[in-house]
Coordinates of C-alpha atoms in Angstrom, one line a residue:
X305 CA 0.0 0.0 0.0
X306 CA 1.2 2.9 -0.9
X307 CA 1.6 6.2 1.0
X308 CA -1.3 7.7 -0.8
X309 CA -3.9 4.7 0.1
X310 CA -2.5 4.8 3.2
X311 CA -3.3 8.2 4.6
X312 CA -6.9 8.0 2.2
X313 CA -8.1 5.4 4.4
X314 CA -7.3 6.5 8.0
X315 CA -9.1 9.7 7.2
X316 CA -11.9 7.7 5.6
X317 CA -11.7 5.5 9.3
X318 CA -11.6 8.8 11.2
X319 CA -15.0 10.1 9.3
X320 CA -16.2 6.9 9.7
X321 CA -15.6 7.2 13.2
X322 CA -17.0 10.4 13.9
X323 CA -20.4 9.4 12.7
X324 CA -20.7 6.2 14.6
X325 CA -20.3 8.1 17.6
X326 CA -22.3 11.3 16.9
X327 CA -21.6 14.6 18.7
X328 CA -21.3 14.6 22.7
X329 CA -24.4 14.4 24.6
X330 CA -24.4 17.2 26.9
X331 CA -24.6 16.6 30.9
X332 CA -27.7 16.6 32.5
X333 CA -28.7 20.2 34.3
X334 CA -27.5 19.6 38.1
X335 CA -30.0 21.5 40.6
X336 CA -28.3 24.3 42.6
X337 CA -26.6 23.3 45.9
X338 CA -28.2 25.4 48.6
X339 CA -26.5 26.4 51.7
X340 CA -26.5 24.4 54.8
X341 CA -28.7 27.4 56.0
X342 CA -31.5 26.9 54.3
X343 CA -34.4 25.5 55.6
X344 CA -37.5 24.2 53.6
X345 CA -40.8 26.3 54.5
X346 CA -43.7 23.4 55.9
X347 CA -46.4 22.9 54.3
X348 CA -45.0 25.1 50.8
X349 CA -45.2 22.3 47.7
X350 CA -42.3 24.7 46.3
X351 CA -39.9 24.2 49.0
X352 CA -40.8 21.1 50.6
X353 CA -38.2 18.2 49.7
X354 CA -40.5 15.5 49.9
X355 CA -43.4 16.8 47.4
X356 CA -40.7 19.0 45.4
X357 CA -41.0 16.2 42.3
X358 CA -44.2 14.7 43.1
X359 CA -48.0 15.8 43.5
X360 CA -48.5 16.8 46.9
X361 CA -50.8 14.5 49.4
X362 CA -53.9 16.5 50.2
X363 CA -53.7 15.5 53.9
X364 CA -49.6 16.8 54.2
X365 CA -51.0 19.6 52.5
X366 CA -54.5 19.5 55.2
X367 CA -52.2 19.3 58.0
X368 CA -49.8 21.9 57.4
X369 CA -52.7 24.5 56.7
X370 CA -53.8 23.7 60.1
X371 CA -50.5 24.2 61.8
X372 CA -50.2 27.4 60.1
X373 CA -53.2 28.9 61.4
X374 CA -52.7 27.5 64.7
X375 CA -49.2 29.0 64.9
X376 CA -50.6 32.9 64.4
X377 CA -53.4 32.1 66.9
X378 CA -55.6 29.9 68.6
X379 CA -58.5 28.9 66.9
X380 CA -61.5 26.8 67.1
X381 CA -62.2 23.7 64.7
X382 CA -65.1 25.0 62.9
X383 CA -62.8 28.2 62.1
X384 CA -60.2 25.5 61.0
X385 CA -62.7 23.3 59.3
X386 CA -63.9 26.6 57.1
X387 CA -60.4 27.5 56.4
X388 CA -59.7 24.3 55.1
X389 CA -63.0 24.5 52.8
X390 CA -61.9 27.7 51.6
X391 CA -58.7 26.3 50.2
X392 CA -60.7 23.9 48.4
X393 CA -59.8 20.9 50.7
X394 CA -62.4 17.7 50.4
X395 CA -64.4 17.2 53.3
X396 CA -63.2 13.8 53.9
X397 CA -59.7 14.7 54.2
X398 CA -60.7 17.8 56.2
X399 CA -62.2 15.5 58.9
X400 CA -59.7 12.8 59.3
X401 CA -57.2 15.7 59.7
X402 CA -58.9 17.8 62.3
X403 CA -60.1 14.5 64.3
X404 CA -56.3 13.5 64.1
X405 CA -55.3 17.1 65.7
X406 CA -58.0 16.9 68.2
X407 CA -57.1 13.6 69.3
X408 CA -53.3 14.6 69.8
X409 CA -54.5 17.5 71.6
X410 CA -53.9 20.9 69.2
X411 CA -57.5 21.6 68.5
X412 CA -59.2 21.6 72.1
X413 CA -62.6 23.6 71.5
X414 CA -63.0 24.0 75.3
X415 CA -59.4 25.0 76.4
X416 CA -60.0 27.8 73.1
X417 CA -63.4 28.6 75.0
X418 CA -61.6 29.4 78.3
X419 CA -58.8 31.4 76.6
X420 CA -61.1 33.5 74.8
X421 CA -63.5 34.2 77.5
X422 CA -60.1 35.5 80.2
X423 CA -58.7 37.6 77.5
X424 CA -61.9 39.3 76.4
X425 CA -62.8 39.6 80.4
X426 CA -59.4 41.0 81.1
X427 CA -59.1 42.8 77.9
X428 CA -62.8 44.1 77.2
X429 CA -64.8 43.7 80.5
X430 CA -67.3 41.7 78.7
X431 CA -70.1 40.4 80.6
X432 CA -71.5 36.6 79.9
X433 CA -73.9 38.0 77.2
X434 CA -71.1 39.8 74.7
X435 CA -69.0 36.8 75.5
X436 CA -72.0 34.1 74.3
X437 CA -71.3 36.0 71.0
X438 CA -67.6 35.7 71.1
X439 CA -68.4 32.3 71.5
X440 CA -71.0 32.0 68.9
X441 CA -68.8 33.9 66.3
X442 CA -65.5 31.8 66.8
X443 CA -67.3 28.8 66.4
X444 CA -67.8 27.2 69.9
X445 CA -70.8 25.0 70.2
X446 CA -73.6 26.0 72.3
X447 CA -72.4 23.1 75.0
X448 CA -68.9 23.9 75.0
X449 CA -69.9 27.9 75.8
X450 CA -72.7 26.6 78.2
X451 CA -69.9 25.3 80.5
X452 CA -67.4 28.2 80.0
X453 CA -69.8 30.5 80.6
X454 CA -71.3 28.8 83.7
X455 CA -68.0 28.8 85.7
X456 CA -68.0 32.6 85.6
X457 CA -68.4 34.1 89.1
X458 CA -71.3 36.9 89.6
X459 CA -69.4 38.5 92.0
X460 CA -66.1 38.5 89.6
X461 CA -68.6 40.0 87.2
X462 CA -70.2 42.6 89.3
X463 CA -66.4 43.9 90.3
X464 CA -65.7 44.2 86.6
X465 CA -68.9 46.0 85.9
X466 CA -67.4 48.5 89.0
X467 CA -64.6 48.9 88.1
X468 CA -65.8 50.0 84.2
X469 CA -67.8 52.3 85.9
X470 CA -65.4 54.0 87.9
X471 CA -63.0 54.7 85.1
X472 CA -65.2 55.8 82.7
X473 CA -66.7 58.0 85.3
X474 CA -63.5 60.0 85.5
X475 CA -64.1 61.0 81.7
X476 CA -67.2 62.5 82.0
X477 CA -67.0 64.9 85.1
X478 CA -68.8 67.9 85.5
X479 CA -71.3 66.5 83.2
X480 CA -75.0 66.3 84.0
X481 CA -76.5 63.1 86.3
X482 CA -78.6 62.3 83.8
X483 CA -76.3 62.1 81.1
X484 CA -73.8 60.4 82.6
X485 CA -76.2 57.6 83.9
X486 CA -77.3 57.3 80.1
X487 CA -74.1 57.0 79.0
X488 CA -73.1 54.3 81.4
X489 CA -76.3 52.5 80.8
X490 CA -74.9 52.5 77.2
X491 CA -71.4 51.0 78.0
X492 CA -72.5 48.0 80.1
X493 CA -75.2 47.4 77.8
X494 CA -72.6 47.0 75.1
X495 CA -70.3 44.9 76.8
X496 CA -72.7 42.6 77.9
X497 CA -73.7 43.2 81.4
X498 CA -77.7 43.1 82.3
X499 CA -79.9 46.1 83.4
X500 CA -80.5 45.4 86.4
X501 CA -76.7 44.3 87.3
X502 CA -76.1 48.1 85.2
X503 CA -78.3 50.1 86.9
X504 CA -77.4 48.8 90.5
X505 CA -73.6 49.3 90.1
X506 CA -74.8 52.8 88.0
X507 CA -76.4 53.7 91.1
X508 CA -74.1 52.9 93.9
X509 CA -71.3 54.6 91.9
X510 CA -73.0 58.1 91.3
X511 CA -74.3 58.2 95.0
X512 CA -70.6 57.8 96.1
X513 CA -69.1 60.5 93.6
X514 CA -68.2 63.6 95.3
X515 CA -69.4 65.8 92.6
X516 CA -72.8 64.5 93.9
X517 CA -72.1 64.7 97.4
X518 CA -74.5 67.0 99.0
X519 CA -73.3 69.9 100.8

């Protein structure tokens, strides 16, 4: 073989070479390291490792919109339950989650009864009546508010309603008797507190003010 045939056929070898083996697949797209730091957000298919690359469970996804809520505040489980609705969850799966969180103990409609009732006493002065409609508007059954509201002490009560009085008393000086009992009337009324209970503690209050002391 000559010099010539030679160096025709290892370039015909290296073409045929070249298309056997077809140009160089490229390497397949590596995800980002992230930094020890970070931290997955529960609950968020985006950033949760475990549904990144799959389609969610709808009770993961049930459960973590419950601890969510229950992390900015406590709530009741019919406020739960209607959240859950409003983000489209199936009833079924709405259940079986809040009967599992009320069985381990995070949804306790009667420990949310008591809380609610001190803070709005402490917070508000509400009397039973205002607080039957805290109650009724956060959810609470009619039982479960029964037997908060029961354990509230009239006298506990009455000191509240006195002690309302008083301060608000202190605003309105110097204005007429009437006026200020009508006004007073107004405020226990609104927080609650019964007329007769009102107008008793109204009564005792203005007799003892010394800008109706008699001379």
């Amino acid at each position: 073989m000559t010099d010539r045939h030679a160096a025709a056929r290892a370039a015909l070898e290296a073409a045929l070479a070249a298309a056997s083996s077809g140009p160089a697949a490229p390497e397949p797209a590596r995800r980002p390291r992230r930094s020890k730091a970070w931290q997955p957000i529960p609950g968020d298919p985006e950033s949760d490792l475990q549904t990144r690359d799959s389609e969610p469970d709808a009770h993961d996804v049930a459960r973590q919109i419950v601890l969510r809520q229950l992390a900015m505040a406590p709530r009741s489980r019919k406020q739960l339950r209607d959240k859950l609705k409003q983000r489209e969850c199936p009833d079924d799966v709405a259940e079986a989650v809040l009967d599992r969180m009320t069985e381990v103990g995070l949804i306790d409609d009667e420990a949310f009864a008591g809380m609610l009732v001190r803070s709005q006493q402490a917070g508000r002065g509400l009397a039973k009546r205002a607080l039957a409609r805290e109650l009724r508007t956060k959810g609470v059954d009619d039982e479960t508010a029964r037997a908060t509201l029961d354990a509230i002490d009239p006298n506990a009560e009455r000191d509240q309603a006195e002690r309302l009085v008083a301060k608000k008393l202190r605003s309105m000086h110097g204005l007429d008797v009437l006026v200020q009992k009508r006004r007073l009337a107004g405020m226990l009324a609104r927080k609650g507190y019964p007329a007769d209970l009102s107008m008793a503690v109204i009564r005792d209050a203005l007799a003892l003010a010394q800008e109706h002391q008699r001379d």
